[in-house]
Each structure stands twice: as C-alpha cells, then as structure tokens.
Amino acid sequence: MIRTLQKDNGVTKAIWWLIIGAAIVTMVITLVPGIFDNNAANDATVFATVRAPGLWGRLTGEAVPIRMADVDREVQQQMRRQNLPSFYASFLMSRVGQQQVERAVLLREADRLGLQVSDDDLRRELQKGVFAQYLFPSGQFIGDQKYMDFVQTYFGISVADFEKEVKSDLEIQRLQALVSGGVSVADAAVRTEYLKTGTKIKFDYATISADDIKKTINPSDSELEAFFKQSASRYATAIPEQRKIKLFAFSNSDVPNAAAKPTDAEIAAYYNGHLDQYKVPEQVQTRHILITAPKGADAKTDADAKAKAADVLKQLKAGGNFAELAKKYSADPGSKDKGGELPMIPTSSLDPAYAKAAMALNPGQTSDLVRSQFGYHIIQTIAKDNAHAKPLSEVHDTIAAQLAAQKSATAAQAYATQLAAEAKSKGLDATAAAHNLHVETTDYIGADGVIGVLADSTSVLKAAFAATKGAAPQAASTGEGFAIFQVEDVKAAHAPAFADWKSHVLDDYKEQKAPELLNQQVKKLADAAKASGDLKKAAAEMHLDVKSSDLVGRDGQVQGIGAMNGAAAVAFDLNKGQVSGPINSGASAAVLQITDKQQPTDDDIAKNFAATKDKLLQQKQQEVFGIFAGDLMQKYEKGGAIVYSKKQMPGGPFGN
C-alpha cells in the first residue's frame, strides 16, 4: 500500500487527498460539535431541531424544526383548556417544547420503520375515529366550510396542518403498537389488582375546616403590623401604578363633512370584487327512508337490507304514507321521527350517490332504491337549489351599509389624526375649544379602570399606560369614535400604609397561619383517636361532629373528604376498627375510623376480570413505550441529533 502511494501519478494523489480530506472532516465534526447547527442554535423562532443521530445524520440528515410558533400555540390552547393564569405560560413553554421534540424523535423512528400513514388511513380515521362525531354526525360529512370552522375554532390551525397532525398521531400509535405489542399480563396480577380496586370500605370521620381555623385566628394590631413589616417585599407594589389622563373625545357622528354615502357604482364594484362571499352552494331538501347496510357488509346482510328496502318502496308505490313508513322503517335516528325529513343541506355534505339521486328528482318526486355508503335509501325531494351567486339586488343594502361604515370609520380615523396633530402644536384645551369639544381630566386611575365619559376606555388606557408623562397627545379608539389624550401625571406602584391595608394584611396573616394550625389540630385528633381506639370520643372532646360514609370504593367521593383515590386512599390499607392518620387536602383535614370493609368475591373478580386485564395491559404497554421513548431520546441526545436554540436554553425565557 505504501509503495503504491509513493508512485507519482494523478490517481495516487487523488486517493491520498481523499483519505486526508475525509480524516480532516471527521476530526472537525468530532471535535467541534454543533458545527452544522449554528443556524438552528441561533434562530429565536426555533425551539429545537431534530435529525438522525450520529455523523451520517449531521452530514445528510434532514433537520426537522420545532418552531416556537407551534410551541406557543399549544401552550395557549392548554392555558385556555385549563383556565390557567397568564403567568403560567412561561412554566408550560419548556415542557410543551420538550414534548414536541420527543414527538419529532418518535415520528422519525416510525418513518425509519416504515410506519407511514396514507391518505386513505387518514380518511378512515376522520370518518370512524374520535373526530367522527363532529365531522360525520349521523354518518354524513358536515361540509368543507364547517370542517374548516371546526378546525380553526378548536385547534387554531389550517385544515392541512390539522390533517398532518392526525397523521402524525396515527403513526406514533402504530409505533407504540409495534413496541408494546408483545406485552402481556399474568392472571395472578389481574386478580391482585381487582382485589385492590374492588375493595370497598365504610367509615366514621371527623373533619376540621381551614376556614373554621381561620375564624379562631385573632392577632393583635401589633402582631399584624409586625407581620406587615416582615412581609415588606410582599406589599411593595400592592397598590398598582395609577395615571391621571387629560382628554377630549368625539363620536363618529361628530365628524365634520362626514363621508358621502356609497354610490351604486361603488356598491357594484364591491359586489363584483367579492363574488365568492355571495355564492350559494348547490343544496337540496329531502325526506328519506334508510335501511342500513354499511359499505363492505357481507352479501347476505346487503341482500336482506335491499329486500327490506324494496318491500318498503312497494308499500309506498301502493299508496303508503311516506312519513308513516319512515317512522316505522327508517334507521336514521335524526330524521325518522320527523317522517324522514331533512333540512336544506349543501350537496357537498351528503353522500355523493344520495346527492346525485336527490338532485335528479323534481320537487315531489320519489326515487327508486339508492345505494349509499350507509345502506339503501328511498328519497323524496322537497326542494332544491342549484349553485348560484346571490343577485346584487338581494345584497345591495347590506353592501351599502358595510361601505358606509367603512367610509365613516376612515373619516373618523383621519379626523382623529388631524386633531392629535393640532393638539401637539396648540395643546389639548385650545384644540378642543376650536372644534367645540369638551376636555376632561380623570382622577388617578389604574390600567384596569374605567373612564366614565367614554363608551369603551380599553384602548385609551392601554395606550396611556404605554406612554410617558407629558408625551405628545395621541388618538385612541373609544368604540363609538376616538379620544385625544395626554398623560398628565403618574403615580408609581407603591406599598400602602398599614392602616389603609389592615384588612388585607389580616386576610394574608390568617392565610399563612391556618395551615400550621390545621395540621396541629388534626394531628391532635388523630393521636387521641388512636390512643383510645374511639374516634367519636376523641372528636367529642374537641367539639367536632362525626359523620358516617356509605360503602365506597377507590373511585368514589365522600363529602368533606373528597375523592377516595387521593390522600384518603390510605384508608383502604386499614382494617376494620383502625384509625387513620391525618388526611389533609389543604382546604380541610380529616381523621377516619373503618367500620366495615368488603373485599370482592371470586364471582366479582370473574365478572370484572376482562376489564381489569385490559386496564393493566394498557398501563403496562404505556410503561414499556415510555421506557422505549426515553431510551430513544437518550440515543438522539448522545448522537447530537437534537439541537436546542440558545435562546431557549437555561437562562433564557424558560428559566433554569
């Protein structure tokens, strides 16, 4: 090999330089991690990027970005669903971003294993999966527009992105099924689990309320004032910033030389430029009788359904009443009680075969048998409407009002801009006087306050609290016009005087002391009840009432205790006559004594065996898949396949 390389020819030199070049590239990649990641690492719009692990992934792997916009959208959806306060967003950001990184890693692994989801798979999922009740109620598609509205309302994304996410979910489900498909649960484990979950108990219990504890807390003024001083940082900005605002306002009707009414030519031009807004889709109103035979049913089921439908059609042709026959035979629960009648529906929302047959009939005519994906129909058309655009005459007044409102708003905005410019040079008072408008000066007001002279002061206050004291006058909308305003003075957020804030300090003091006292009292009760073996006696000595529960399982609720699968679950480990320790839920605390305990019989176990086994199997499958996902994440992280933006690393907006 050495002699070959010593030969002085072009091929030898080329081979030599390829070897040296590859070694250099390998060294650079190895010694300078992230050399190919600079753009991702410095892009504030990206949370992280994911590619295949290892050297080959760095060189050739397509990087999948986890975009901050997608992370933020999911955070906002979780905030709305859980009704969380705004400050919680920063805590959710990191967690949601990490979840999306893991999702991208799992999808890459699923792709590698050939588990991709087809468009046909997607269609089946939408028609029969969790979204079917919303998108295909009674088996019929709600239509493209309602579909788009549904996706936008509940997910805030486009239909294309929604369908992409559904496909991703299905792909991950396939990966989970592949990974955990071999998991099993032993029969003995099923029995043990149901002995645990099927056990029921009955007990006496005494509760102590945190609110009742607070009523016993009566600090002196000196104690409260000491607490106030010790908690100085807590009250440093208790009184929020306030501002005094000088302003004058006008309504749209006060605008001089108001915009002229829109002309017929302007209305016609708007109509021609927005014809899509006035399109009416092809639609039909029908009544029908459905004999079900789902698409793909076996030959006998299909033949039986067709024969039954033919018999109903024969009765109809013999003079039978359509509405009565529909009530008697139709399998459509949404229309049978109405004699089979359906409202006017766009044909795009109907089964294609049904729509075609209904539109081919004239009002009053009845079809022969029509086969759809749901079975056999007998259709009677009541009314139909071909696709068309509403004529200009029908929408003329609506467009005129819309254009008039636009012109009025434009004129008001221009007038507000003019007055703000005048006020900048002449002052608010002189400008208002010149236009017969009245100047008002508010008292000191908070950002969430109300300016009584304005229909809606939200925009004015938002702008005023963003402005500096004495800054040039600005204009802001009031809902029915505009206000021209200027910040006269600012009172910074500050701590209140103790005397002014005493009632708040008392509430805070009680809130802080109550948990400690509650723990002391419930421990005292538990210790006394255990010592005597008699909860009722211990409770009587502390002047507490004792209540008795019904026979309850782990999935039950008991008034004053709450859910039995929470802190009170310790009660299921006690035997009859035993007393629990303190059970503290925060709002209250309790001690209980078991009066009865019933474990499931062999018959109970047998009846619930299958359901319990399914539950345990799902839990075990999730555990196995969780371990798989964790190992996969470690592989990607060690292989340099996950690159987090420096903007999102510890010390950035997500904290440590």
Coordinates of N, CA and C in Angstrom, one line a residue, residues 387-494:
A387 N -76.4 25.7 -7.6 CA -75.3 26.6 -7.1 C -75.5 27.9 -7.9
H388 N -75.4 29.0 -7.2 CA -75.6 30.3 -7.8 C -75.0 31.4 -6.9
A389 N -74.9 32.6 -7.5 CA -74.5 33.7 -6.6 C -75.7 34.6 -6.4
K390 N -75.8 35.1 -5.1 CA -77.0 35.9 -4.8 C -76.9 37.2 -5.7
P391 N -78.1 37.6 -6.3 CA -78.0 38.8 -7.2 C -77.7 40.0 -6.4
L392 N -77.2 41.0 -7.1 CA -76.8 42.3 -6.4 C -78.0 42.9 -5.7
S393 N -79.2 42.8 -6.3 CA -80.3 43.4 -5.7 C -80.6 42.9 -4.3
E394 N -80.3 41.6 -4.1 CA -80.6 41.0 -2.8 C -79.6 41.4 -1.7
V395 N -78.4 41.8 -2.1 CA -77.3 42.1 -1.1 C -77.0 43.6 -1.2
H396 N -77.7 44.4 -2.0 CA -77.3 45.8 -2.2 C -77.3 46.6 -0.9
D397 N -78.4 46.4 -0.1 CA -78.4 47.2 1.1 C -77.4 46.8 2.1
T398 N -77.1 45.5 2.2 CA -76.0 45.0 3.1 C -74.7 45.6 2.7
I399 N -74.4 45.6 1.4 CA -73.1 46.1 1.0 C -73.0 47.6 1.2
A400 N -74.2 48.3 0.9 CA -74.2 49.8 1.1 C -73.9 50.1 2.6
A401 N -74.5 49.4 3.5 CA -74.3 49.7 5.0 C -72.8 49.4 5.3
Q402 N -72.3 48.3 4.8 CA -70.9 47.9 5.1 C -69.9 49.0 4.5
L403 N -70.2 49.5 3.3 CA -69.3 50.5 2.7 C -69.4 51.8 3.5
A404 N -70.7 52.1 3.9 CA -70.9 53.4 4.6 C -70.2 53.4 6.0
A405 N -70.2 52.2 6.6 CA -69.5 52.1 7.9 C -68.0 52.2 7.7
Q406 N -67.5 51.6 6.6 CA -66.0 51.7 6.3 C -65.6 53.2 6.1
K407 N -66.5 53.9 5.3 CA -66.2 55.3 5.0 C -66.2 56.1 6.3
S408 N -67.2 55.8 7.1 CA -67.3 56.6 8.4 C -66.1 56.3 9.3
A409 N -65.7 55.1 9.3 CA -64.6 54.8 10.2 C -63.3 55.4 9.7
T410 N -63.1 55.4 8.3 CA -61.9 56.1 7.7 C -61.9 57.5 8.0
A411 N -63.1 58.2 7.8 CA -63.2 59.6 8.1 C -62.9 59.9 9.5
A412 N -63.4 59.1 10.5 CA -63.2 59.3 11.9 C -61.7 59.2 12.2
Q413 N -61.1 58.2 11.7 CA -59.6 58.0 11.9 C -58.8 59.2 11.4
A414 N -59.2 59.7 10.2 CA -58.5 60.8 9.6 C -58.7 62.1 10.5
Y415 N -59.9 62.2 11.0 CA -60.2 63.4 11.9 C -59.4 63.3 13.2
A416 N -59.4 62.1 13.7 CA -58.6 61.9 15.0 C -57.1 62.2 14.8
T417 N -56.6 61.8 13.6 CA -55.2 62.0 13.3 C -54.9 63.6 13.2
Q418 N -55.9 64.2 12.6 CA -55.8 65.7 12.4 C -55.9 66.4 13.8
L419 N -56.8 66.0 14.7 CA -56.9 66.6 16.0 C -55.7 66.3 16.9
A420 N -55.1 65.1 16.8 CA -53.9 64.8 17.5 C -52.7 65.7 17.1
A421 N -52.6 65.9 15.8 CA -51.6 66.8 15.3 C -51.8 68.2 15.7
E422 N -53.0 68.7 15.7 CA -53.3 70.0 16.2 C -53.0 70.2 17.7
A423 N -53.4 69.2 18.5 CA -53.2 69.2 19.9 C -51.7 69.2 20.2
K424 N -50.9 68.6 19.4 CA -49.4 68.5 19.6 C -48.8 69.9 19.5
S425 N -49.4 70.7 18.6 CA -48.8 72.1 18.4 C -49.5 73.1 19.3
K426 N -50.9 73.0 19.4 CA -51.6 74.0 20.1 C -52.0 73.7 21.6
G427 N -52.0 72.4 21.9 CA -52.4 71.9 23.2 C -53.8 71.4 23.1
L428 N -54.2 70.5 24.1 CA -55.5 69.9 24.2 C -56.6 70.9 24.3
D429 N -56.4 71.8 25.2 CA -57.5 72.8 25.5 C -57.9 73.6 24.3
A430 N -56.8 74.2 23.7 CA -57.1 75.1 22.5 C -57.7 74.3 21.4
T431 N -57.2 73.1 21.2 CA -57.7 72.2 20.0 C -59.2 71.9 20.3
A432 N -59.5 71.5 21.5 CA -60.9 71.1 21.8 C -61.8 72.3 21.7
A433 N -61.4 73.4 22.2 CA -62.2 74.6 22.0 C -62.5 75.0 20.6
A434 N -61.5 74.8 19.7 CA -61.6 75.2 18.3 C -62.6 74.3 17.6
H435 N -62.9 73.1 18.2 CA -63.8 72.2 17.5 C -65.0 71.9 18.3
N436 N -65.3 72.8 19.3 CA -66.4 72.6 20.2 C -66.5 71.3 20.9
L437 N -65.4 70.8 21.3 CA -65.3 69.6 22.1 C -64.9 69.9 23.5
H438 N -65.2 69.0 24.5 CA -65.1 69.3 25.9 C -63.9 68.5 26.5
V439 N -63.0 69.1 27.2 CA -61.9 68.5 27.8 C -62.2 67.9 29.2
E440 N -61.8 66.7 29.5 CA -62.0 66.1 30.8 C -60.6 65.7 31.3
T441 N -60.5 65.7 32.6 CA -59.3 65.2 33.3 C -59.7 64.1 34.3
T442 N -59.2 62.9 34.2 CA -59.6 61.9 35.1 C -58.9 62.0 36.5
D443 N -59.5 61.4 37.5 CA -58.7 61.2 38.7 C -57.6 60.2 38.4
Y444 N -56.8 59.9 39.4 CA -55.8 58.8 39.2 C -56.5 57.5 39.0
I445 N -56.1 56.8 37.9 CA -56.8 55.6 37.5 C -55.9 54.5 37.2
G446 N -56.3 53.2 37.5 CA -55.4 52.1 37.2 C -55.6 51.6 35.7
A447 N -54.7 50.7 35.3 CA -54.7 50.2 34.0 C -56.0 49.4 33.7
D448 N -56.6 48.8 34.7 CA -57.8 48.1 34.6 C -59.1 48.9 34.9
G449 N -58.9 50.2 35.0 CA -60.0 51.0 35.4 C -61.0 51.3 34.3
V450 N -61.9 52.3 34.5 CA -62.9 52.7 33.5 C -62.9 54.2 33.5
I451 N -62.9 54.8 32.3 CA -63.1 56.2 32.2 C -64.6 56.4 31.8
G452 N -65.3 57.0 32.8 CA -66.8 57.0 32.7 C -67.3 57.8 31.5
V453 N -66.6 58.8 30.9 CA -67.2 59.5 29.8 C -67.0 58.8 28.5
L454 N -66.3 57.7 28.5 CA -66.1 57.0 27.2 C -66.9 55.7 27.1
A455 N -67.4 55.4 25.9 CA -68.1 54.2 25.8 C -67.3 52.9 26.1
D456 N -66.0 53.0 25.6 CA -65.1 51.9 25.9 C -63.7 52.5 26.1
S457 N -63.2 52.4 27.3 CA -61.9 53.1 27.6 C -60.7 52.1 27.5
T458 N -60.9 50.9 27.0 CA -59.9 49.9 27.0 C -58.6 50.3 26.2
S459 N -58.9 50.8 24.9 CA -57.8 51.2 24.1 C -57.1 52.4 24.6
V460 N -57.8 53.4 25.1 CA -57.2 54.6 25.7 C -56.3 54.3 26.8
L461 N -56.8 53.5 27.8 CA -56.0 53.1 28.9 C -54.7 52.3 28.5
K462 N -54.9 51.4 27.6 CA -53.7 50.6 27.1 C -52.7 51.5 26.5
A463 N -53.1 52.5 25.7 CA -52.1 53.4 25.1 C -51.6 54.4 26.2
A464 N -52.4 54.8 27.1 CA -52.0 55.8 28.1 C -50.9 55.1 29.0
F465 N -51.1 53.9 29.4 CA -50.1 53.2 30.3 C -48.8 52.8 29.5
A466 N -48.8 52.9 28.2 CA -47.6 52.7 27.4 C -46.9 54.0 27.1
A467 N -47.6 55.1 27.4 CA -47.0 56.5 27.1 C -46.2 57.0 28.3
T468 N -45.4 58.0 28.1 CA -44.7 58.6 29.2 C -45.4 59.9 29.6
K469 N -45.2 60.4 30.8 CA -45.8 61.6 31.3 C -45.4 62.8 30.4
G470 N -46.4 63.5 30.0 CA -46.2 64.7 29.2 C -45.9 64.5 27.7
A471 N -45.9 63.2 27.3 CA -45.7 62.9 25.9 C -46.7 63.5 25.0
A472 N -46.4 63.7 23.7 CA -47.4 64.3 22.8 C -48.7 63.7 22.8
P473 N -49.8 64.4 22.6 CA -51.1 63.8 22.6 C -51.2 62.7 21.5
Q474 N -52.1 61.7 21.9 CA -52.3 60.6 21.0 C -53.8 60.4 20.7
A475 N -54.1 59.6 19.7 CA -55.5 59.3 19.5 C -55.7 57.8 19.7
A476 N -56.9 57.4 20.3 CA -57.2 56.0 20.5 C -58.7 55.8 20.4
S477 N -59.1 54.6 19.9 CA -60.5 54.3 19.7 C -61.3 54.2 21.0
T478 N -62.5 54.6 20.9 CA -63.4 54.5 22.1 C -64.6 53.6 21.8
G479 N -64.6 52.9 20.7 CA -65.7 52.1 20.3 C -66.8 52.8 19.5
E480 N -67.1 54.0 19.8 CA -68.0 54.8 19.0 C -67.4 56.0 18.4
G481 N -66.1 56.1 18.5 CA -65.4 57.3 18.0 C -63.9 57.2 18.5
F482 N -63.3 58.4 18.8 CA -61.9 58.5 19.2 C -61.8 59.5 20.3
A483 N -60.7 59.2 21.1 CA -60.4 60.2 22.2 C -58.9 60.7 21.9
I484 N -58.7 62.0 22.1 CA -57.3 62.5 22.0 C -56.9 62.8 23.4
F485 N -55.8 62.2 23.8 CA -55.4 62.2 25.3 C -54.0 62.5 25.5
Q486 N -53.7 62.8 26.7 CA -52.3 63.0 27.2 C -52.2 62.6 28.6
V487 N -51.0 62.0 29.0 CA -50.8 61.6 30.4 C -50.3 62.8 31.2
E488 N -51.2 63.2 32.2 CA -50.8 64.4 33.0 C -49.9 64.1 34.1
D489 N -50.1 62.9 34.7 CA -49.2 62.6 35.9 C -49.2 61.0 36.1
V490 N -48.2 60.5 36.8 CA -48.1 59.1 37.0 C -47.7 58.9 38.5
K491 N -48.5 58.0 39.1 CA -48.2 57.5 40.5 C -47.6 56.1 40.4
A492 N -46.4 55.9 40.7 CA -45.8 54.6 40.6 C -46.4 53.6 41.6
A493 N -46.3 52.3 41.2 CA -46.8 51.3 42.2 C -46.0 51.4 43.5
H494 N -46.7 51.3 44.6 CA -46.1 51.5 45.9 C -46.8 50.7 47.0

